[in-house]
Amino acid sequence: MSPSIIAIILSAALLHAVWNTIVKTAADRTTTLGLVALGHTLPGAVMVILLPLPSAESFIYIGLSTLVHFAYFFFLGRAYAHGDLSVVYPIARGIVPALVSLWAFLLLGEVLPLLVWVGIGLIIIGILLSNWKALRSGIGTTALGLSLATGVCISIYSLVDGVGVRLSGNTLSYWAWGAFLHLFIAGFAGIRKGQTLVSLPINVWVAGIAGGMVSMAAYGLILYAKNFAPLGAVSALRETSVIFATLIGFVLLKEGNWKRRLAAAVLMACGIALIGLNA
């Protein structure tokens, strides 16, 4: 993998951690996630007008990805309602390469090298360490379950879009249509929170839409990278965002237990790297 592609993926990882921080710190996460979706839709609408259509065969992947993104937004918002950024984010992102590797083994019969299994083990240990107090006390199981559900959604749309963008014939067009169809997510939030949206201060609107544009940019970089590198390696490097999220949670949000959580994030990042380099 070239240094430029690595730099693109790491930039996307940082951007993703930033927009998740915007959602976590919001007073009303459902409304904010709706604004984030709108932040995808607005530039996406302009792009679909200006760009050619992606290939017809890629539209089924765009539609499926939209459905999975809807579930992803739902679980992510609920997870942040029950857990800290530096717990929810590492779990949701950290399990993705492990899931992809396991599904490849179970569904496609791919034999995984020993170092990949070691990486999966490190991720599991990191997840347990990150939530050790919650697991021992029985508190936080809801956040854990919602975080895992979020991770499952991420792994599904990562695979779907990895195939779809390669079939599209035009990465920008695929990216634009995927972003534009966040309209359904924004519309759902608008129906549920219509009264709230009307009374929101302008700075909340700006923060939410800006977060959406940051999210869209991050995913566009990942889609671009998937054209030039193996999906497993892209996914593995992409999930280094767990380190960024943990540091943001400690430095900006003053979330406690930072040593344990940082150690957990480092373990998961090491596991992710092993999977990406050896899968």
PDB file of C-alpha atoms in Angstrom:
ATOM      1  CA  MET A   1       0.000   0.000   0.000  1.00  0.00           C
ATOM      2  CA  SER A   2       1.454   3.354  -1.017  1.00  0.00           C
ATOM      3  CA  PRO A   3       2.245   6.073   1.568  1.00  0.00           C
ATOM      4  CA  SER A   4      -0.299   8.402  -0.065  1.00  0.00           C
ATOM      5  CA  ILE A   5      -3.124   5.865   0.342  1.00  0.00           C
ATOM      6  CA  ILE A   6      -2.077   5.255   3.956  1.00  0.00           C
ATOM      7  CA  ALA A   7      -2.158   9.022   4.586  1.00  0.00           C
ATOM      8  CA  ILE A   8      -5.630   9.279   3.015  1.00  0.00           C
ATOM      9  CA  ILE A   9      -6.998   6.471   5.204  1.00  0.00           C
ATOM     10  CA  LEU A  10      -5.495   7.905   8.405  1.00  0.00           C
ATOM     11  CA  SER A  11      -6.951  11.328   7.553  1.00  0.00           C
ATOM     12  CA  ALA A  12     -10.354   9.712   7.165  1.00  0.00           C
ATOM     13  CA  ALA A  13      -9.910   8.014  10.543  1.00  0.00           C
ATOM     14  CA  LEU A  14      -9.278  11.342  12.261  1.00  0.00           C
ATOM     15  CA  LEU A  15     -12.236  13.009  10.531  1.00  0.00           C
ATOM     16  CA  HIS A  16     -14.520  10.177  11.596  1.00  0.00           C
ATOM     17  CA  ALA A  17     -13.488  10.485  15.224  1.00  0.00           C
ATOM     18  CA  VAL A  18     -14.185  14.237  15.051  1.00  0.00           C
ATOM     19  CA  TRP A  19     -17.764  13.936  13.767  1.00  0.00           C
ATOM     20  CA  ASN A  20     -18.540  11.225  16.334  1.00  0.00           C
ATOM     21  CA  THR A  21     -17.405  13.663  19.019  1.00  0.00           C
ATOM     22  CA  ILE A  22     -19.926  16.209  17.676  1.00  0.00           C
ATOM     23  CA  VAL A  23     -22.711  13.616  18.008  1.00  0.00           C
ATOM     24  CA  LYS A  24     -21.638  12.448  21.466  1.00  0.00           C
ATOM     25  CA  THR A  25     -21.561  15.994  22.886  1.00  0.00           C
ATOM     26  CA  ALA A  26     -24.966  16.954  21.463  1.00  0.00           C
ATOM     27  CA  ALA A  27     -27.886  17.470  23.835  1.00  0.00           C
ATOM     28  CA  ASP A  28     -30.314  15.732  21.448  1.00  0.00           C
ATOM     29  CA  ARG A  29     -28.484  13.008  19.512  1.00  0.00           C
ATOM     30  CA  THR A  30     -31.432  11.999  17.318  1.00  0.00           C
ATOM     31  CA  THR A  31     -31.785  15.565  16.081  1.00  0.00           C
ATOM     32  CA  THR A  32     -28.037  15.952  15.631  1.00  0.00           C
ATOM     33  CA  LEU A  33     -27.779  12.691  13.679  1.00  0.00           C
ATOM     34  CA  GLY A  34     -30.575  13.983  11.459  1.00  0.00           C
ATOM     35  CA  LEU A  35     -28.572  17.137  10.822  1.00  0.00           C
ATOM     36  CA  VAL A  36     -25.468  15.041  10.164  1.00  0.00           C
ATOM     37  CA  ALA A  37     -27.463  13.089   7.559  1.00  0.00           C
ATOM     38  CA  LEU A  38     -28.579  16.414   6.073  1.00  0.00           C
ATOM     39  CA  GLY A  39     -24.913  17.396   5.898  1.00  0.00           C
ATOM     40  CA  HIS A  40     -24.471  14.420   3.569  1.00  0.00           C
ATOM     41  CA  THR A  41     -27.601  15.118   1.536  1.00  0.00           C
ATOM     42  CA  LEU A  42     -26.992  18.760   0.622  1.00  0.00           C
ATOM     43  CA  PRO A  43     -23.582  18.387  -1.077  1.00  0.00           C
ATOM     44  CA  GLY A  44     -24.682  14.978  -2.382  1.00  0.00           C
ATOM     45  CA  ALA A  45     -27.645  16.599  -4.170  1.00  0.00           C
ATOM     46  CA  VAL A  46     -25.361  19.054  -5.949  1.00  0.00           C
ATOM     47  CA  MET A  47     -22.965  16.280  -6.952  1.00  0.00           C
ATOM     48  CA  VAL A  48     -25.628  13.952  -8.410  1.00  0.00           C
ATOM     49  CA  ILE A  49     -26.774  16.805 -10.647  1.00  0.00           C
ATOM     50  CA  LEU A  50     -23.263  17.532 -11.908  1.00  0.00           C
ATOM     51  CA  LEU A  51     -21.818  14.012 -12.152  1.00  0.00           C
ATOM     52  CA  PRO A  52     -22.692  11.147 -14.516  1.00  0.00           C
ATOM     53  CA  LEU A  53     -24.665   8.195 -13.172  1.00  0.00           C
ATOM     54  CA  PRO A  54     -22.729   5.273 -11.716  1.00  0.00           C
ATOM     55  CA  SER A  55     -23.240   1.921 -13.442  1.00  0.00           C
ATOM     56  CA  ALA A  56     -26.727   0.415 -13.161  1.00  0.00           C
ATOM     57  CA  GLU A  57     -25.429  -2.680 -11.371  1.00  0.00           C
ATOM     58  CA  SER A  58     -23.998  -0.560  -8.557  1.00  0.00           C
ATOM     59  CA  PHE A  59     -27.381   0.937  -7.599  1.00  0.00           C
ATOM     60  CA  ILE A  60     -28.465  -2.186  -5.730  1.00  0.00           C
ATOM     61  CA  TYR A  61     -25.381  -1.726  -3.559  1.00  0.00           C
ATOM     62  CA  ILE A  62     -26.146   1.960  -3.054  1.00  0.00           C
ATOM     63  CA  GLY A  63     -29.686   1.077  -1.948  1.00  0.00           C
ATOM     64  CA  LEU A  64     -28.539  -1.676   0.395  1.00  0.00           C
ATOM     65  CA  SER A  65     -25.859   0.578   1.843  1.00  0.00           C
ATOM     66  CA  THR A  66     -28.502   3.257   2.513  1.00  0.00           C
ATOM     67  CA  LEU A  67     -30.631   0.782   4.460  1.00  0.00           C
ATOM     68  CA  VAL A  68     -27.672  -0.377   6.534  1.00  0.00           C
ATOM     69  CA  HIS A  69     -26.591   3.219   7.171  1.00  0.00           C
ATOM     70  CA  PHE A  70     -30.087   3.908   8.513  1.00  0.00           C
ATOM     71  CA  ALA A  71     -29.650   1.109  11.062  1.00  0.00           C
ATOM     72  CA  TYR A  72     -26.121   2.327  11.792  1.00  0.00           C
ATOM     73  CA  PHE A  73     -27.303   5.850  12.637  1.00  0.00           C
ATOM     74  CA  PHE A  74     -30.034   4.438  14.884  1.00  0.00           C
ATOM     75  CA  PHE A  75     -27.728   2.163  16.879  1.00  0.00           C
ATOM     76  CA  LEU A  76     -24.982   4.791  17.075  1.00  0.00           C
ATOM     77  CA  GLY A  77     -27.308   7.405  18.546  1.00  0.00           C
ATOM     78  CA  ARG A  78     -28.680   4.957  21.098  1.00  0.00           C
ATOM     79  CA  ALA A  79     -25.177   3.757  22.009  1.00  0.00           C
ATOM     80  CA  TYR A  80     -23.971   7.285  22.755  1.00  0.00           C
ATOM     81  CA  ALA A  81     -27.023   7.795  24.950  1.00  0.00           C
ATOM     82  CA  HIS A  82     -25.789   4.970  27.190  1.00  0.00           C
ATOM     83  CA  GLY A  83     -21.985   5.079  27.008  1.00  0.00           C
ATOM     84  CA  ASP A  84     -18.904   7.286  26.762  1.00  0.00           C
ATOM     85  CA  LEU A  85     -17.281   8.110  23.435  1.00  0.00           C
ATOM     86  CA  SER A  86     -14.053   6.364  24.477  1.00  0.00           C
ATOM     87  CA  VAL A  87     -15.984   3.145  25.225  1.00  0.00           C
ATOM     88  CA  VAL A  88     -18.640   3.082  22.497  1.00  0.00           C
ATOM     89  CA  TYR A  89     -16.388   4.185  19.658  1.00  0.00           C
ATOM     90  CA  PRO A  90     -13.531   1.684  20.143  1.00  0.00           C
ATOM     91  CA  ILE A  91     -15.986  -1.216  20.394  1.00  0.00           C
ATOM     92  CA  ALA A  92     -18.088  -0.204  17.391  1.00  0.00           C
ATOM     93  CA  ARG A  93     -15.069   0.437  15.171  1.00  0.00           C
ATOM     94  CA  GLY A  94     -12.695  -2.117  16.646  1.00  0.00           C
ATOM     95  CA  ILE A  95     -14.739  -5.212  15.903  1.00  0.00           C
ATOM     96  CA  VAL A  96     -15.192  -4.422  12.192  1.00  0.00           C
ATOM     97  CA  PRO A  97     -11.999  -6.035  10.815  1.00  0.00           C
ATOM     98  CA  ALA A  98     -12.573  -9.042  13.072  1.00  0.00           C
ATOM     99  CA  LEU A  99     -16.106  -9.461  11.730  1.00  0.00           C
ATOM    100  CA  VAL A 100     -14.957  -9.170   8.134  1.00  0.00           C
ATOM    101  CA  SER A 101     -12.269 -11.787   8.717  1.00  0.00           C
ATOM    102  CA  LEU A 102     -14.635 -14.154  10.502  1.00  0.00           C
ATOM    103  CA  TRP A 103     -17.325 -13.836   7.846  1.00  0.00           C
ATOM    104  CA  ALA A 104     -14.753 -14.532   5.143  1.00  0.00           C
ATOM    105  CA  PHE A 105     -13.811 -17.725   6.987  1.00  0.00           C
ATOM    106  CA  LEU A 106     -17.355 -18.870   7.736  1.00  0.00           C
ATOM    107  CA  LEU A 107     -19.052 -17.877   4.482  1.00  0.00           C
ATOM    108  CA  LEU A 108     -16.277 -18.053   1.896  1.00  0.00           C
ATOM    109  CA  GLY A 109     -14.094 -20.761   3.378  1.00  0.00           C
ATOM    110  CA  GLU A 110     -11.002 -18.551   3.521  1.00  0.00           C
ATOM    111  CA  VAL A 111      -8.331 -19.987   5.820  1.00  0.00           C
ATOM    112  CA  LEU A 112      -6.997 -17.272   8.096  1.00  0.00           C
ATOM    113  CA  PRO A 113      -3.302 -17.101   9.039  1.00  0.00           C
ATOM    114  CA  LEU A 114      -2.381 -17.527  12.686  1.00  0.00           C
ATOM    115  CA  LEU A 115      -1.469 -13.845  13.066  1.00  0.00           C
ATOM    116  CA  VAL A 116      -4.990 -12.866  11.993  1.00  0.00           C
ATOM    117  CA  TRP A 117      -6.440 -14.962  14.786  1.00  0.00           C
ATOM    118  CA  VAL A 118      -3.975 -13.313  17.171  1.00  0.00           C
ATOM    119  CA  GLY A 119      -5.272  -9.938  15.979  1.00  0.00           C
ATOM    120  CA  ILE A 120      -8.863 -11.012  16.586  1.00  0.00           C
ATOM    121  CA  GLY A 121      -7.863 -12.119  20.082  1.00  0.00           C
ATOM    122  CA  LEU A 122      -6.255  -8.744  20.830  1.00  0.00           C
ATOM    123  CA  ILE A 123      -9.428  -6.964  19.739  1.00  0.00           C
ATOM    124  CA  ILE A 124     -11.564  -9.133  22.025  1.00  0.00           C
ATOM    125  CA  ILE A 125      -9.202  -8.483  24.956  1.00  0.00           C
ATOM    126  CA  GLY A 126      -9.317  -4.760  24.222  1.00  0.00           C
ATOM    127  CA  ILE A 127     -13.110  -4.776  24.214  1.00  0.00           C
ATOM    128  CA  LEU A 128     -13.212  -6.599  27.557  1.00  0.00           C
ATOM    129  CA  LEU A 129     -10.626  -4.244  29.060  1.00  0.00           C
ATOM    130  CA  SER A 130     -12.462  -1.164  27.829  1.00  0.00           C
ATOM    131  CA  ASN A 131     -15.671  -2.346  29.519  1.00  0.00           C
ATOM    132  CA  TRP A 132     -14.167  -4.273  32.429  1.00  0.00           C
ATOM    133  CA  LYS A 133     -15.846  -2.294  35.196  1.00  0.00           C
ATOM    134  CA  ALA A 134     -19.189  -2.303  33.408  1.00  0.00           C
ATOM    135  CA  LEU A 135     -19.016  -6.033  32.752  1.00  0.00           C
ATOM    136  CA  ARG A 136     -18.126  -6.804  36.374  1.00  0.00           C
ATOM    137  CA  SER A 137     -20.861  -4.613  37.827  1.00  0.00           C
ATOM    138  CA  GLY A 138     -23.524  -5.429  35.252  1.00  0.00           C
ATOM    139  CA  ILE A 139     -23.820  -1.749  34.366  1.00  0.00           C
ATOM    140  CA  GLY A 140     -23.374  -0.713  30.767  1.00  0.00           C
ATOM    141  CA  THR A 141     -24.513  -3.895  29.064  1.00  0.00           C
ATOM    142  CA  THR A 142     -26.999  -1.868  27.016  1.00  0.00           C
ATOM    143  CA  ALA A 143     -24.203   0.378  25.742  1.00  0.00           C
ATOM    144  CA  LEU A 144     -22.107  -2.694  24.957  1.00  0.00           C
ATOM    145  CA  GLY A 145     -24.912  -4.343  22.986  1.00  0.00           C
ATOM    146  CA  LEU A 146     -25.687  -1.179  21.043  1.00  0.00           C
ATOM    147  CA  SER A 147     -21.999  -0.639  20.298  1.00  0.00           C
ATOM    148  CA  LEU A 148     -21.683  -4.178  18.957  1.00  0.00           C
ATOM    149  CA  ALA A 149     -24.802  -3.683  16.809  1.00  0.00           C
ATOM    150  CA  THR A 150     -23.259  -0.496  15.442  1.00  0.00           C
ATOM    151  CA  GLY A 151     -20.096  -2.402  14.580  1.00  0.00           C
ATOM    152  CA  VAL A 152     -22.074  -5.095  12.764  1.00  0.00           C
ATOM    153  CA  CYS A 153     -23.732  -2.410  10.634  1.00  0.00           C
ATOM    154  CA  ILE A 154     -20.355  -0.857   9.845  1.00  0.00           C
ATOM    155  CA  SER A 155     -18.941  -4.191   8.729  1.00  0.00           C
ATOM    156  CA  ILE A 156     -21.924  -4.817   6.451  1.00  0.00           C
ATOM    157  CA  TYR A 157     -21.890  -1.454   4.698  1.00  0.00           C
ATOM    158  CA  SER A 158     -18.097  -1.617   4.430  1.00  0.00           C
ATOM    159  CA  LEU A 159     -18.382  -4.842   2.451  1.00  0.00           C
ATOM    160  CA  VAL A 160     -21.343  -3.624   0.408  1.00  0.00           C
ATOM    161  CA  ASP A 161     -19.672  -0.360  -0.552  1.00  0.00           C
ATOM    162  CA  GLY A 162     -16.345  -2.062  -1.186  1.00  0.00           C
ATOM    163  CA  VAL A 163     -18.007  -4.144  -3.892  1.00  0.00           C
ATOM    164  CA  GLY A 164     -20.362  -1.417  -5.110  1.00  0.00           C
ATOM    165  CA  VAL A 165     -17.737   1.279  -5.646  1.00  0.00           C
ATOM    166  CA  ARG A 166     -15.628  -1.071  -7.764  1.00  0.00           C
ATOM    167  CA  LEU A 167     -18.633  -1.878  -9.941  1.00  0.00           C
ATOM    168  CA  SER A 168     -19.734   1.746 -10.243  1.00  0.00           C
ATOM    169  CA  GLY A 169     -17.174   2.873 -12.803  1.00  0.00           C
ATOM    170  CA  ASN A 170     -17.032   6.267 -11.068  1.00  0.00           C
ATOM    171  CA  THR A 171     -16.069   6.610  -7.410  1.00  0.00           C
ATOM    172  CA  LEU A 172     -17.318  10.195  -7.146  1.00  0.00           C
ATOM    173  CA  SER A 173     -20.746   9.281  -8.551  1.00  0.00           C
ATOM    174  CA  TYR A 174     -21.114   6.320  -6.188  1.00  0.00           C
ATOM    175  CA  TRP A 175     -20.069   8.537  -3.268  1.00  0.00           C
ATOM    176  CA  ALA A 176     -22.503  11.267  -4.340  1.00  0.00           C
ATOM    177  CA  TRP A 177     -25.520   8.962  -4.571  1.00  0.00           C
ATOM    178  CA  GLY A 178     -24.724   7.302  -1.261  1.00  0.00           C
ATOM    179  CA  ALA A 179     -24.504  10.723   0.369  1.00  0.00           C
ATOM    180  CA  PHE A 180     -27.649  12.045  -1.311  1.00  0.00           C
ATOM    181  CA  LEU A 181     -29.739   9.080  -0.165  1.00  0.00           C
ATOM    182  CA  HIS A 182     -29.034  10.048   3.433  1.00  0.00           C
ATOM    183  CA  LEU A 183     -32.116  12.121   2.627  1.00  0.00           C
ATOM    184  CA  PHE A 184     -34.196   9.246   4.004  1.00  0.00           C
ATOM    185  CA  ILE A 185     -32.320   9.309   7.316  1.00  0.00           C
ATOM    186  CA  ALA A 186     -32.627  13.098   7.546  1.00  0.00           C
ATOM    187  CA  GLY A 187     -36.322  12.847   6.659  1.00  0.00           C
ATOM    188  CA  PHE A 188     -36.959  10.261   9.383  1.00  0.00           C
ATOM    189  CA  ALA A 189     -35.282  12.478  11.975  1.00  0.00           C
ATOM    190  CA  GLY A 190     -37.254  15.457  10.663  1.00  0.00           C
ATOM    191  CA  ILE A 191     -40.564  13.622  11.095  1.00  0.00           C
ATOM    192  CA  ARG A 192     -39.679  12.564  14.622  1.00  0.00           C
ATOM    193  CA  LYS A 193     -38.104  15.855  15.697  1.00  0.00           C
ATOM    194  CA  GLY A 194     -39.868  18.438  13.538  1.00  0.00           C
ATOM    195  CA  GLN A 195     -40.862  20.711  16.406  1.00  0.00           C
ATOM    196  CA  THR A 196     -37.391  20.518  17.920  1.00  0.00           C
ATOM    197  CA  LEU A 197     -35.704  21.401  14.622  1.00  0.00           C
ATOM    198  CA  VAL A 198     -37.755  24.565  14.239  1.00  0.00           C
ATOM    199  CA  SER A 199     -36.605  25.892  17.607  1.00  0.00           C
ATOM    200  CA  LEU A 200     -32.938  24.890  17.353  1.00  0.00           C
ATOM    201  CA  PRO A 201     -30.340  27.675  17.641  1.00  0.00           C
ATOM    202  CA  ILE A 202     -28.430  28.368  14.446  1.00  0.00           C
ATOM    203  CA  ASN A 203     -25.154  27.163  15.965  1.00  0.00           C
ATOM    204  CA  VAL A 204     -26.647  23.690  16.511  1.00  0.00           C
ATOM    205  CA  TRP A 205     -27.751  23.555  12.871  1.00  0.00           C
ATOM    206  CA  VAL A 206     -24.282  24.615  11.748  1.00  0.00           C
ATOM    207  CA  ALA A 207     -22.519  22.088  14.005  1.00  0.00           C
ATOM    208  CA  GLY A 208     -24.745  19.210  12.885  1.00  0.00           C
ATOM    209  CA  ILE A 209     -24.512  19.937   9.153  1.00  0.00           C
ATOM    210  CA  ALA A 210     -20.773  20.577   9.424  1.00  0.00           C
ATOM    211  CA  GLY A 211     -20.424  17.226  11.199  1.00  0.00           C
ATOM    212  CA  GLY A 212     -22.263  15.600   8.304  1.00  0.00           C
ATOM    213  CA  MET A 213     -19.940  17.160   5.752  1.00  0.00           C
ATOM    214  CA  VAL A 214     -16.929  15.977   7.751  1.00  0.00           C
ATOM    215  CA  SER A 215     -18.444  12.485   7.863  1.00  0.00           C
ATOM    216  CA  MET A 216     -19.114  12.553   4.126  1.00  0.00           C
ATOM    217  CA  ALA A 217     -15.559  13.644   3.393  1.00  0.00           C
ATOM    218  CA  ALA A 218     -14.164  10.879   5.594  1.00  0.00           C
ATOM    219  CA  TYR A 219     -16.171   8.202   3.829  1.00  0.00           C
ATOM    220  CA  GLY A 220     -15.330   9.585   0.407  1.00  0.00           C
ATOM    221  CA  LEU A 221     -11.637   9.187   1.209  1.00  0.00           C
ATOM    222  CA  ILE A 222     -12.233   5.574   2.240  1.00  0.00           C
ATOM    223  CA  LEU A 223     -14.186   4.797  -0.934  1.00  0.00           C
ATOM    224  CA  TYR A 224     -11.324   6.227  -2.971  1.00  0.00           C
ATOM    225  CA  ALA A 225      -8.768   4.108  -1.102  1.00  0.00           C
ATOM    226  CA  LYS A 226     -10.819   0.941  -1.703  1.00  0.00           C
ATOM    227  CA  ASN A 227     -10.079   1.269  -5.403  1.00  0.00           C
ATOM    228  CA  PHE A 228      -6.342   0.938  -4.801  1.00  0.00           C
ATOM    229  CA  ALA A 229      -5.886  -1.354  -1.799  1.00  0.00           C
ATOM    230  CA  PRO A 230      -7.333  -4.594  -0.392  1.00  0.00           C
ATOM    231  CA  LEU A 231     -10.564  -4.070   1.533  1.00  0.00           C
ATOM    232  CA  GLY A 232      -9.219  -5.784   4.645  1.00  0.00           C
ATOM    233  CA  ALA A 233      -6.148  -3.577   4.775  1.00  0.00           C
ATOM    234  CA  VAL A 234      -8.221  -0.425   4.221  1.00  0.00           C
ATOM    235  CA  SER A 235     -10.638  -1.447   6.962  1.00  0.00           C
ATOM    236  CA  ALA A 236      -7.804  -2.203   9.367  1.00  0.00           C
ATOM    237  CA  LEU A 237      -6.068   1.130   8.892  1.00  0.00           C
ATOM    238  CA  ARG A 238      -9.407   2.923   8.952  1.00  0.00           C
ATOM    239  CA  GLU A 239     -10.116   1.650  12.446  1.00  0.00           C
ATOM    240  CA  THR A 240      -7.075   3.403  13.890  1.00  0.00           C
ATOM    241  CA  SER A 241      -9.701   6.041  14.557  1.00  0.00           C
ATOM    242  CA  VAL A 242     -10.239   4.239  17.892  1.00  0.00           C
ATOM    243  CA  ILE A 243      -7.026   5.862  19.130  1.00  0.00           C
ATOM    244  CA  PHE A 244      -8.149   9.328  18.012  1.00  0.00           C
ATOM    245  CA  ALA A 245     -11.562   8.857  19.666  1.00  0.00           C
ATOM    246  CA  THR A 246     -10.037   7.710  22.949  1.00  0.00           C
ATOM    247  CA  LEU A 247      -7.699  10.697  23.060  1.00  0.00           C
ATOM    248  CA  ILE A 248     -10.551  13.085  22.254  1.00  0.00           C
ATOM    249  CA  GLY A 249     -12.670  11.484  24.967  1.00  0.00           C
ATOM    250  CA  PHE A 250      -9.923  12.011  27.540  1.00  0.00           C
ATOM    251  CA  VAL A 251      -8.562  15.420  26.512  1.00  0.00           C
ATOM    252  CA  LEU A 252     -11.758  17.236  25.463  1.00  0.00           C
ATOM    253  CA  LEU A 253     -14.612  15.380  27.154  1.00  0.00           C
ATOM    254  CA  LYS A 254     -12.726  14.624  30.400  1.00  0.00           C
ATOM    255  CA  GLU A 255     -13.934  11.025  30.390  1.00  0.00           C
ATOM    256  CA  GLY A 256     -12.370   8.998  33.193  1.00  0.00           C
ATOM    257  CA  ASN A 257     -10.349   5.777  33.325  1.00  0.00           C
ATOM    258  CA  TRP A 258      -8.207   7.074  30.505  1.00  0.00           C
ATOM    259  CA  LYS A 259      -5.254   4.730  31.145  1.00  0.00           C
ATOM    260  CA  ARG A 260      -7.412   1.617  30.932  1.00  0.00           C
ATOM    261  CA  ARG A 261      -9.324   2.906  27.922  1.00  0.00           C
ATOM    262  CA  LEU A 262      -6.198   4.031  26.083  1.00  0.00           C
ATOM    263  CA  ALA A 263      -4.579   0.661  26.750  1.00  0.00           C
ATOM    264  CA  ALA A 264      -7.704  -1.038  25.387  1.00  0.00           C
ATOM    265  CA  ALA A 265      -7.657   1.143  22.284  1.00  0.00           C
ATOM    266  CA  VAL A 266      -3.966   0.391  21.693  1.00  0.00           C
ATOM    267  CA  LEU A 267      -4.610  -3.365  22.006  1.00  0.00           C
ATOM    268  CA  MET A 268      -7.465  -3.132  19.502  1.00  0.00           C
ATOM    269  CA  ALA A 269      -5.369  -1.060  17.120  1.00  0.00           C
ATOM    270  CA  CYS A 270      -2.588  -3.672  17.286  1.00  0.00           C
ATOM    271  CA  GLY A 271      -5.117  -6.396  16.567  1.00  0.00           C
ATOM    272  CA  ILE A 272      -6.512  -4.409  13.676  1.00  0.00           C
ATOM    273  CA  ALA A 273      -3.016  -3.935  12.248  1.00  0.00           C
ATOM    274  CA  LEU A 274      -2.279  -7.665  12.437  1.00  0.00           C
ATOM    275  CA  ILE A 275      -5.490  -8.452  10.590  1.00  0.00           C
ATOM    276  CA  GLY A 276      -4.845  -5.842   7.932  1.00  0.00           C
ATOM    277  CA  LEU A 277      -1.253  -6.901   7.310  1.00  0.00           C
ATOM    278  CA  ASN A 278      -1.878 -10.640   7.265  1.00  0.00           C
ATOM    279  CA  ALA A 279      -5.456 -11.194   6.071  1.00  0.00           C
TER     280      ALA A 279
END
